[in-house]
Structure formats: C-alpha cells, structure tokens
Amino acid sequence: MDISQSLPDDFLQLCQSVTAKRPKAVIDHILQYGFITTEDLKETYGYNHPPRAARDVREHGIPLETFRVLGSDGRKIAAYRFGDISKTRFSRLSGRTGLSKQIKDELVKKYGCRCFIYLEEVDERELQIDHRVPFEVDGEPDLAPENFMLLCGSANRAKSWACEYCQNWIELKDKSICLSCYWAYPENHLHIAMRQVRRVDLLWEGDKVAVYEALKQIAISLGKEMSEFVKEIIEREISYDKD
C-alpha cells in the first residue's frame, strides 16, 4: 500500500530530504506500507531501540503517532505511522546538511572531537549533533551552536532513553528543568531526568590507563566495585580537607 500519492508535495519533499540511515528506513517503510511496527524495526532493520528510531524521524519535523497492532506472536505491540500532516515542522535543520555541518564544525573547533557526555575523544564521523533541550520540550531552538551538543552513539542512545521516560518530556514540558539536567549540561547539573542524583564520568587515556589498572587491582583485592572504591577515595579526600 503506497501512501505517497495521498500526501502533499512539500511533505514528500521533506521525507525525501532525510538521508540518515535510521530515520530514512522508518520513513520509507511507512510510505510503502502505511506504518511500521517495533517488530519490523527489530527484525527487518536491526534497530533494538524503536523509540530512538521514531525520535529520529520526529527530529526531522515529521509527525508520527503511536498505536497498537498484533505482533507475529499474537500480542499487541507498538507501531508508528505519520501523524497530523498539518503539524509538520519544516525545521531549519531538516534537509540542510550544510547548516548542520557548520554547527558541527563550530562545536568541534571549540571543544574538539569529544563526546559532551562521556568526554572521550572519538572520530568526528562518529559524533552526532543533538539538541541540548529536546524538541519535544521546547521546540526548535535558535541555531546558535551553544544550543546543541556533540554525542557519541552510545551517549545519544542513553540520553534518548532517559529523556523519553522523564516526566518533563512526557507531561511538564518545562525548559528550565532540562537546562539543569545532566543530559543537557553534564558539567553543571542539579538532577538527572528529575532524579535527585549526581553523576560524573571518569576517563583514563594513554599513560593514565596504568593508574586505572592499579586502582582496579586494589579494588578487586578489597572485594569492592571499582566505582565504589573510587567514590570512597574521593570522600576520604574531602574529609581530609575538612580536617
């Protein structure tokens, strides 16, 4: 069932402008069959996190709605189809790879080829541009580079998962909550997806790997998890400073 004949030309042009592999697979499948299921995404395309694939499409300004169908085992599963076409967001970033590349280049120039969350250096090709504040909360931001961040694939998936299950994403839609969240500003956060916890990611590179291995062996000898052992060292250091 090819539904493309029933869609407006400008909407089809927007769909065709999407070239990234994951959202393109979702869009093309819906254009051909009318909808795509989570089972299709996993079995046919190998995407084990369907909400991330759906979010990729929505971030290109293409509305999707979720509904339920019967899976191959007879149980109800989620499926996606195009939502209200009148709500299509013809984003200034959609289909404008030159502008997207300009933002990425500016972020790389200022911060280096480094994931903003995990702080590890990765190949520039592996870094993805992500909104600091999700579109679902605050809409399309000004195209100033500071409104975006560079994430490696694993960090992008982790952020996606956390955001989509956050109450602010689901219901509140308060930008200020996102601005104080770890997933927007890990270097200066007050919560993680509205949970009162704090987090820091530590990375040992090059010659410093030997320090990590030494800490690991001590932790093993004490029967402790590495993270627990490192936290104890930091807490002990703080207590010494107070004395």
Short mmCIF file of C-alpha atoms in Angstrom, two decimals:
data_model
loop_
_atom_site.label_atom_id
_atom_site.label_comp_id
_atom_site.label_asym_id
_atom_site.label_seq_id
_atom_site.Cartn_x
_atom_site.Cartn_y
_atom_site.Cartn_z
CA MET A 1 0.00 0.00 0.00
CA ASP A 2 1.93 3.01 -1.29
CA ILE A 3 0.53 6.07 0.51
CA SER A 4 2.82 8.64 -1.12
CA GLN A 5 0.16 9.60 -3.71
CA SER A 6 -2.11 10.89 -0.96
CA LEU A 7 0.49 13.12 0.71
CA PRO A 8 1.23 16.82 -0.01
CA ASP A 9 4.24 17.52 -2.23
CA ASP A 10 6.04 19.63 0.38
CA PHE A 11 5.67 16.84 2.94
CA LEU A 12 7.03 14.28 0.48
CA GLN A 13 9.96 16.57 -0.29
CA LEU A 14 10.73 16.78 3.41
CA CYS A 15 10.59 12.98 3.67
CA GLN A 16 12.90 12.62 0.68
CA SER A 17 15.37 15.13 2.16
CA VAL A 18 16.09 12.77 5.05
CA THR A 19 19.22 10.78 4.20
CA ALA A 20 20.35 9.43 7.59
CA LYS A 21 20.01 5.65 7.52
CA ARG A 22 17.76 5.04 10.55
CA PRO A 23 15.05 7.69 10.05
CA LYS A 24 15.10 7.10 6.29
CA ALA A 25 14.36 3.39 6.84
CA VAL A 26 11.36 4.29 9.03
CA ILE A 27 10.03 6.90 6.60
CA ASP A 28 10.44 4.72 3.51
CA HIS A 29 8.74 1.78 5.22
CA ILE A 30 5.75 3.92 6.26
CA LEU A 31 5.48 5.41 2.78
CA GLN A 32 5.33 1.90 1.33
CA TYR A 33 3.22 0.07 3.91
CA GLY A 34 1.36 2.80 5.81
CA PHE A 35 3.01 2.05 9.17
CA ILE A 36 5.99 0.33 10.77
CA THR A 37 5.96 -1.85 13.89
CA THR A 38 8.56 -2.27 16.61
CA GLU A 39 8.85 -5.84 15.33
CA ASP A 40 9.71 -4.54 11.84
CA LEU A 41 12.32 -2.22 13.30
CA LYS A 42 13.98 -5.03 15.24
CA GLU A 43 13.64 -7.95 12.84
CA THR A 44 13.91 -6.26 9.45
CA TYR A 45 16.19 -3.32 10.20
CA GLY A 46 18.06 -4.46 13.31
CA TYR A 47 17.10 -1.49 15.50
CA ASN A 48 16.75 -2.71 19.07
CA HIS A 49 15.53 0.62 20.44
CA PRO A 50 12.46 1.54 18.33
CA PRO A 51 11.67 4.77 20.28
CA ARG A 52 15.06 6.14 19.23
CA ALA A 53 14.29 5.43 15.58
CA ALA A 54 10.91 7.13 15.91
CA ARG A 55 12.51 10.09 17.63
CA ASP A 56 14.99 10.43 14.77
CA VAL A 57 12.05 10.88 12.40
CA ARG A 58 10.30 13.39 14.66
CA GLU A 59 13.50 15.42 15.00
CA HIS A 60 13.35 15.97 11.24
CA GLY A 61 9.98 17.66 11.76
CA ILE A 62 7.89 14.70 10.59
CA PRO A 63 4.98 13.91 12.94
CA LEU A 64 4.50 10.30 13.99
CA GLU A 65 1.75 8.78 16.08
CA THR A 66 1.98 5.56 18.03
CA PHE A 67 -0.75 2.94 18.02
CA ARG A 68 -1.11 -0.80 18.72
CA VAL A 69 -1.23 -3.77 16.38
CA LEU A 70 -0.93 -7.53 16.80
CA GLY A 71 2.59 -8.91 16.51
CA SER A 72 3.56 -12.24 14.98
CA ASP A 73 3.04 -13.94 18.35
CA GLY A 74 -0.48 -12.55 18.75
CA ARG A 75 0.45 -10.00 21.38
CA LYS A 76 -0.13 -6.27 20.97
CA ILE A 77 2.95 -4.28 20.00
CA ALA A 78 3.61 -0.63 19.20
CA ALA A 79 3.54 0.70 15.65
CA TYR A 80 4.21 4.10 14.10
CA ARG A 81 2.50 5.97 11.26
CA PHE A 82 2.52 9.57 10.09
CA GLY A 83 0.61 11.88 12.41
CA ASP A 84 -1.25 15.09 11.60
CA ILE A 85 0.49 16.34 8.45
CA SER A 86 -0.64 19.91 9.23
CA LYS A 87 1.68 19.81 12.25
CA THR A 88 4.73 19.05 10.14
CA ARG A 89 7.70 21.09 11.32
CA PHE A 90 9.70 22.26 8.34
CA SER A 91 12.74 22.74 10.52
CA ARG A 92 15.58 24.99 9.55
CA LEU A 93 17.85 21.99 10.08
CA SER A 94 15.77 19.47 8.12
CA GLY A 95 17.37 18.69 4.82
CA ARG A 96 20.03 21.38 5.28
CA THR A 97 23.14 19.31 5.74
CA GLY A 98 25.37 22.33 5.07
CA LEU A 99 23.98 24.19 8.07
CA SER A 100 24.13 21.07 10.21
CA LYS A 101 27.78 20.60 9.22
CA GLN A 102 28.51 24.25 10.04
CA ILE A 103 27.19 23.82 13.58
CA LYS A 104 29.14 20.59 13.99
CA ASP A 105 32.33 22.21 12.70
CA GLU A 106 31.96 25.10 15.15
CA LEU A 107 31.44 22.73 18.08
CA VAL A 108 34.43 20.61 17.05
CA LYS A 109 36.57 23.74 16.69
CA LYS A 110 35.65 24.91 20.19
CA TYR A 111 35.56 21.62 22.09
CA GLY A 112 37.45 19.15 19.91
CA CYS A 113 36.20 15.76 18.69
CA ARG A 114 34.89 14.87 22.11
CA CYS A 115 31.58 13.47 23.34
CA PHE A 116 29.97 16.06 25.63
CA ILE A 117 28.62 13.35 27.95
CA TYR A 118 31.39 10.76 28.20
CA LEU A 119 34.20 13.24 27.44
CA GLU A 120 36.01 10.67 25.31
CA GLU A 121 37.70 11.61 22.06
CA VAL A 122 36.18 9.84 19.06
CA ASP A 123 36.41 10.14 15.31
CA GLU A 124 34.46 13.15 14.07
CA ARG A 125 32.34 10.89 11.87
CA GLU A 126 31.02 9.15 14.99
CA LEU A 127 29.84 12.35 16.65
CA GLN A 128 26.16 13.26 16.28
CA ILE A 129 24.57 16.69 16.77
CA ASP A 130 21.91 16.66 19.46
CA HIS A 131 19.65 19.35 20.92
CA ARG A 132 20.62 20.15 24.50
CA VAL A 133 16.91 20.66 25.25
CA PRO A 134 14.74 18.12 23.39
CA PHE A 135 12.47 19.48 20.66
CA GLU A 136 9.55 17.74 22.39
CA VAL A 137 10.02 20.09 25.37
CA ASP A 138 10.94 23.44 23.84
CA GLY A 139 10.58 23.20 20.07
CA GLU A 140 13.27 24.18 17.57
CA PRO A 141 15.98 26.30 19.24
CA ASP A 142 17.90 29.20 17.80
CA LEU A 143 20.62 27.75 15.57
CA ALA A 144 23.43 29.07 17.76
CA PRO A 145 25.94 26.24 18.35
CA GLU A 146 25.61 26.54 22.14
CA ASN A 147 22.07 25.13 21.86
CA PHE A 148 23.48 21.86 20.57
CA MET A 149 25.95 19.24 21.76
CA LEU A 150 28.07 16.53 20.16
CA LEU A 151 27.41 12.98 21.34
CA CYS A 152 28.86 9.61 20.50
CA GLY A 153 26.32 6.97 19.50
CA SER A 154 26.13 5.30 22.92
CA ALA A 155 25.67 8.62 24.73
CA ASN A 156 22.97 9.66 22.28
CA ARG A 157 21.09 6.40 22.88
CA ALA A 158 21.45 6.74 26.65
CA LYS A 159 20.20 10.33 26.58
CA SER A 160 17.30 9.36 24.32
CA TRP A 161 16.23 6.60 26.70
CA ALA A 162 16.46 8.83 29.78
CA CYS A 163 14.62 11.75 28.18
CA GLU A 164 11.76 9.68 26.80
CA TYR A 165 10.98 8.27 30.26
CA CYS A 166 11.37 11.61 32.05
CA GLN A 167 8.22 13.23 33.43
CA ASN A 168 9.29 16.55 31.95
CA TRP A 169 9.29 15.04 28.45
CA ILE A 170 6.01 13.19 28.97
CA GLU A 171 3.96 15.86 30.72
CA LEU A 172 5.55 19.03 32.18
CA LYS A 173 7.43 20.46 29.15
CA ASP A 174 9.43 22.89 31.31
CA LYS A 175 12.62 24.07 29.57
CA SER A 176 14.24 25.18 32.83
CA ILE A 177 14.13 21.60 34.11
CA CYS A 178 16.05 20.42 31.06
CA LEU A 179 18.60 23.23 31.39
CA SER A 180 19.60 21.98 34.85
CA CYS A 181 19.70 18.31 33.80
CA TYR A 182 22.80 16.15 33.36
CA TRP A 183 21.72 15.23 29.84
CA ALA A 184 21.85 18.89 28.74
CA TYR A 185 24.73 20.23 30.83
CA PRO A 186 26.66 17.36 32.43
CA GLU A 187 29.31 19.76 33.71
CA ASN A 188 26.77 21.75 35.74
CA HIS A 189 23.69 19.69 36.57
CA LEU A 190 21.27 19.61 39.50
CA HIS A 191 19.44 16.38 38.63
CA ILE A 192 19.31 13.54 36.11
CA ALA A 193 15.94 13.31 34.38
CA MET A 194 14.36 14.83 37.53
CA ARG A 195 16.01 12.28 39.85
CA GLN A 196 17.99 13.80 42.71
CA VAL A 197 21.29 12.15 41.87
CA ARG A 198 24.63 13.42 40.61
CA ARG A 199 26.95 11.80 38.11
CA VAL A 200 30.46 12.22 36.78
CA ASP A 201 32.12 10.10 34.10
CA LEU A 202 35.83 9.46 34.55
CA LEU A 203 38.10 8.57 31.68
CA TRP A 204 41.68 7.34 31.78
CA GLU A 205 43.59 7.65 28.50
CA GLY A 206 47.11 6.97 27.28
CA ASP A 207 49.67 6.78 30.08
CA LYS A 208 46.90 7.23 32.66
CA VAL A 209 45.45 3.80 31.87
CA ALA A 210 48.10 2.33 34.19
CA VAL A 211 46.57 4.33 37.07
CA TYR A 212 43.16 2.84 36.30
CA GLU A 213 44.56 -0.70 36.25
CA ALA A 214 46.31 -0.13 39.59
CA LEU A 215 43.07 1.15 41.14
CA LYS A 216 41.19 -1.79 39.69
CA GLN A 217 43.56 -4.34 41.23
CA ILE A 218 43.30 -2.68 44.65
CA ALA A 219 39.50 -2.65 44.38
CA ILE A 220 39.49 -6.35 43.50
CA SER A 221 41.75 -7.18 46.43
CA LEU A 222 39.34 -5.35 48.75
CA GLY A 223 36.31 -7.06 47.20
CA LYS A 224 34.82 -3.77 46.06
CA GLU A 225 33.32 -2.50 42.83
CA MET A 226 35.57 -0.03 41.03
CA SER A 227 33.02 2.80 41.20
CA GLU A 228 32.51 2.23 44.92
CA PHE A 229 36.26 2.27 45.56
CA VAL A 230 36.83 5.49 43.61
CA LYS A 231 33.97 7.20 45.45
CA GLU A 232 35.48 6.17 48.79
CA ILE A 233 38.81 7.71 47.79
CA ILE A 234 37.12 10.99 46.82
CA GLU A 235 35.03 11.08 50.01
CA ARG A 236 38.10 10.36 52.10
CA GLU A 237 39.99 13.17 50.37
CA ILE A 238 37.14 15.61 51.08
CA SER A 239 37.06 14.61 54.76
CA TYR A 240 40.84 15.20 54.99
CA ASP A 241 40.37 18.70 53.57
CA LYS A 242 37.74 19.50 56.19
CA ASP A 243 40.09 18.40 58.96
#
